[in-house]
Short mmCIF file of C-alpha atoms in Angstrom, two decimals:
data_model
loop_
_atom_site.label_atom_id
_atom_site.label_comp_id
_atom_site.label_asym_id
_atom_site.label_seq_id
_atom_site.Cartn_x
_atom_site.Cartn_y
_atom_site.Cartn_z
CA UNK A 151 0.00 0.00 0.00
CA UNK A 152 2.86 2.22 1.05
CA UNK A 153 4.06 2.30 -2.97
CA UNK A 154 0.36 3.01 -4.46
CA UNK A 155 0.81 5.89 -1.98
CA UNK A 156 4.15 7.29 -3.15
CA UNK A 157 2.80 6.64 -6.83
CA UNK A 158 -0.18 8.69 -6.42
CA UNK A 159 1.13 11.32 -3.52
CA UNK A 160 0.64 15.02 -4.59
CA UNK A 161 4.12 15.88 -2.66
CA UNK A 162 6.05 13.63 -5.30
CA UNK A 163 7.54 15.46 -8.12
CA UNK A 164 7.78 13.53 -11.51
CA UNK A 165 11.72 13.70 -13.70
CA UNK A 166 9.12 15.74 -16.22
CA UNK A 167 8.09 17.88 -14.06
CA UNK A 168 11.03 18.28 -12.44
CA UNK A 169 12.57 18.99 -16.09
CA UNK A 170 10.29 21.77 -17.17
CA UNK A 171 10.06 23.63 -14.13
CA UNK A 172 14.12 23.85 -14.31
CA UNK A 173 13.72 24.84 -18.20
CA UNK A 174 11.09 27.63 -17.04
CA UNK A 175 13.43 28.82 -14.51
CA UNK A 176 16.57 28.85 -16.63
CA UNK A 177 14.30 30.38 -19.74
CA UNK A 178 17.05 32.83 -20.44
CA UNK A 179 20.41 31.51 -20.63
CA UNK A 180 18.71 28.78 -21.97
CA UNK A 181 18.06 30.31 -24.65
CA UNK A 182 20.96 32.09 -25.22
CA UNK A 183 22.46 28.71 -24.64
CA UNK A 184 20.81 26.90 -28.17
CA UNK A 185 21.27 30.39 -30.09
CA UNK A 186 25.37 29.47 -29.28
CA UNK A 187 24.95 25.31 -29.67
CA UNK A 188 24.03 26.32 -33.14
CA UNK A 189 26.51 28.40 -34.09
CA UNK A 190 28.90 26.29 -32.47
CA UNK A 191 27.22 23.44 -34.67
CA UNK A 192 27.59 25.46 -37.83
CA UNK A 193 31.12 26.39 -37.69
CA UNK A 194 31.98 22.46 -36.77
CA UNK A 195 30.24 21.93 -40.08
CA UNK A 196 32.06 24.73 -42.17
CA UNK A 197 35.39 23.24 -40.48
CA UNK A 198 34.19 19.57 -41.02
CA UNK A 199 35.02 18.77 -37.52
CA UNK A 200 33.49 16.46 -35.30
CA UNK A 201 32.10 16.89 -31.85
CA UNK A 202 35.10 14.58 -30.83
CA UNK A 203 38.10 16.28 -32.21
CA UNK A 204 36.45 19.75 -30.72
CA UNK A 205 36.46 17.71 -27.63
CA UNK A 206 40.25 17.28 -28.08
CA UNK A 207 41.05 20.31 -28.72
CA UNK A 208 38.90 22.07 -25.74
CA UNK A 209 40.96 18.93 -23.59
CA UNK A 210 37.45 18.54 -22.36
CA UNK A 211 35.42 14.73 -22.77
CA UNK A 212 32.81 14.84 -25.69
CA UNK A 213 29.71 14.18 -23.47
CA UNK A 214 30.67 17.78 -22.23
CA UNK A 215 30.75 18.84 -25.82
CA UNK A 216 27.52 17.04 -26.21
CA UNK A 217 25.97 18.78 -23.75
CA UNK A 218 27.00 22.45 -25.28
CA UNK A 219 25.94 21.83 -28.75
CA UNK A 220 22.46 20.47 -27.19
CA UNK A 221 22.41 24.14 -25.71
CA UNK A 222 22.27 22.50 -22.04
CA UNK A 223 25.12 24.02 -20.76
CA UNK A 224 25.60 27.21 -18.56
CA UNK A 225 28.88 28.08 -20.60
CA UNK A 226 31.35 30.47 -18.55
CA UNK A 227 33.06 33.24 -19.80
CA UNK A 228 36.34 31.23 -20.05
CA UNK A 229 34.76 28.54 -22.03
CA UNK A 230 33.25 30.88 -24.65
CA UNK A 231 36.47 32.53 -24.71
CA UNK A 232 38.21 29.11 -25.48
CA UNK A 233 35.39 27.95 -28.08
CA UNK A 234 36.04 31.59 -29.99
CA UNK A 235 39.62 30.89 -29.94
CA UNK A 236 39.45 27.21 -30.86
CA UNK A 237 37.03 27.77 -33.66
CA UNK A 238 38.30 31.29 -34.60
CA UNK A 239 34.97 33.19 -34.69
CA UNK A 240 33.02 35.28 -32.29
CA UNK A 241 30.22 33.78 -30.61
CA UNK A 242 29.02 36.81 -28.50
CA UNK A 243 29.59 40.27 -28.58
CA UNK A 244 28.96 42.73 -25.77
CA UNK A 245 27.21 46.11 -27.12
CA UNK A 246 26.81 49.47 -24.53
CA UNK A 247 23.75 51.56 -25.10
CA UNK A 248 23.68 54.22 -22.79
CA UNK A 249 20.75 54.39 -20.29
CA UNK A 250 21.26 57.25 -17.43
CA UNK A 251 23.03 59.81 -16.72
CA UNK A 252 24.85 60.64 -13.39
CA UNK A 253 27.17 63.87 -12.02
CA UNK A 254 30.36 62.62 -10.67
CA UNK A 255 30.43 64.92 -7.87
CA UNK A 256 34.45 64.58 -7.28
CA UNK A 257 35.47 65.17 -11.19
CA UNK A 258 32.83 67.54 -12.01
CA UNK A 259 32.38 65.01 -15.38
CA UNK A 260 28.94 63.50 -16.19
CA UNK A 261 28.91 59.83 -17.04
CA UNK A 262 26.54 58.29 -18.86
CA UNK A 263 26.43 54.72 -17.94
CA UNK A 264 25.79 51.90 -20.35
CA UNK A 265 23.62 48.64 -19.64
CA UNK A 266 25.55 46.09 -21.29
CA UNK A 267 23.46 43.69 -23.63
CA UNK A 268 24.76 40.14 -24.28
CA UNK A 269 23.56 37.87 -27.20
CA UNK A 270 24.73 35.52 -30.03
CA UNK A 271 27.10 37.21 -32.79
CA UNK A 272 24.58 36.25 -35.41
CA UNK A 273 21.86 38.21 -33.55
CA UNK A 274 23.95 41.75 -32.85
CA UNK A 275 22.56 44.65 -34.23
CA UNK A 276 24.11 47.03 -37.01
CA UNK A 277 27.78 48.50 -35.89
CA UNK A 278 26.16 52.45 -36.69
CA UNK A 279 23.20 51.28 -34.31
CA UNK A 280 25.86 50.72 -31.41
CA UNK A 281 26.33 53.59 -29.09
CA UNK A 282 29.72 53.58 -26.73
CA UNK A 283 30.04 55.07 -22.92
CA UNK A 284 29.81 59.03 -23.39
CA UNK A 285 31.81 61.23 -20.77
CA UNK A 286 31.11 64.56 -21.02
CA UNK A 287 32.73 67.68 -18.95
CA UNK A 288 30.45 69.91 -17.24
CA UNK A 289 30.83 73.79 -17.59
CA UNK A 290 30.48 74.01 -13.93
CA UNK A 291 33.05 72.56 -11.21
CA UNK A 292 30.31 71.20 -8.83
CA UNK A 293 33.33 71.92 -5.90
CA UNK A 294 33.19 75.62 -6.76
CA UNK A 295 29.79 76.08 -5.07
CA UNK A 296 30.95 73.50 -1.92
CA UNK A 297 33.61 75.94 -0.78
#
């Protein structure tokens, strides 16, 4: 009776459930994840490389390569770095588009800081749509009213 129980028990979480409640909560890099598994995939194929020898060359198994071309991986900085370098592309590119403005009261310089946006090379916006970090002197030394 005890294993009807656990069959049927409300408090028992099934491996599918299990699976998309952990793709739900990992919707974004997830996503990010499978736009980089098929680059990844696409420059094997342009190279005619297998998942094995980019296994050798990464010194990593090829289950773990497996698992990166699936898009299942949480890839660190590093590793990106490494698959750019291996493969010799760019796989991300980090853009700044500036969102506020703040006084540095010290300098007397306004900054306008940038929120950095992450994604896939083969989803980056045009170069002239691209703004940089903006510093810009103020007319006014902010310390020449403190004293």
């Amino acid at each position: 009776m005890k294993e009807f129980n656990d069959i049927v028990s409300k408090t028992k979480v099934s491996g599918f459930e299990t699976t998309a409640r952990n793709e739900r909560d990992n919707k974004d890099w997830l996503d990010l994840s499978f736009e980089l598994a098929l680059l990844i995939l696409a420059r094997l194929k342009e190279l005619n490389w297998t998942q094995i020898q980019l296994a050798e060359k990464l010194q990593v198994s090829p289950q773990y390569v497996n698992k990166i071309v699936k898009g299942k991986e949480n890839l660190t900085l590093a590793t990106i770095a490494g698959l750019e370098k291996i493969l010799t592309t760019k796989l991300i590119s980090i853009e700044q588009h500036p969102v506020k403005s703040m006084t540095a009261q010290t300098s007397g310089i306004s900054i306008f800081l940038g929120k950095a946006n992450y994604s896939p090379v083969g989803m980056e916006t045009k170069a002239e749509e691209r703004k940089d970090f903006e510093f810009k002197q103020n007319e006014k030394n902010n310390f020449a009213d403190a004293a």
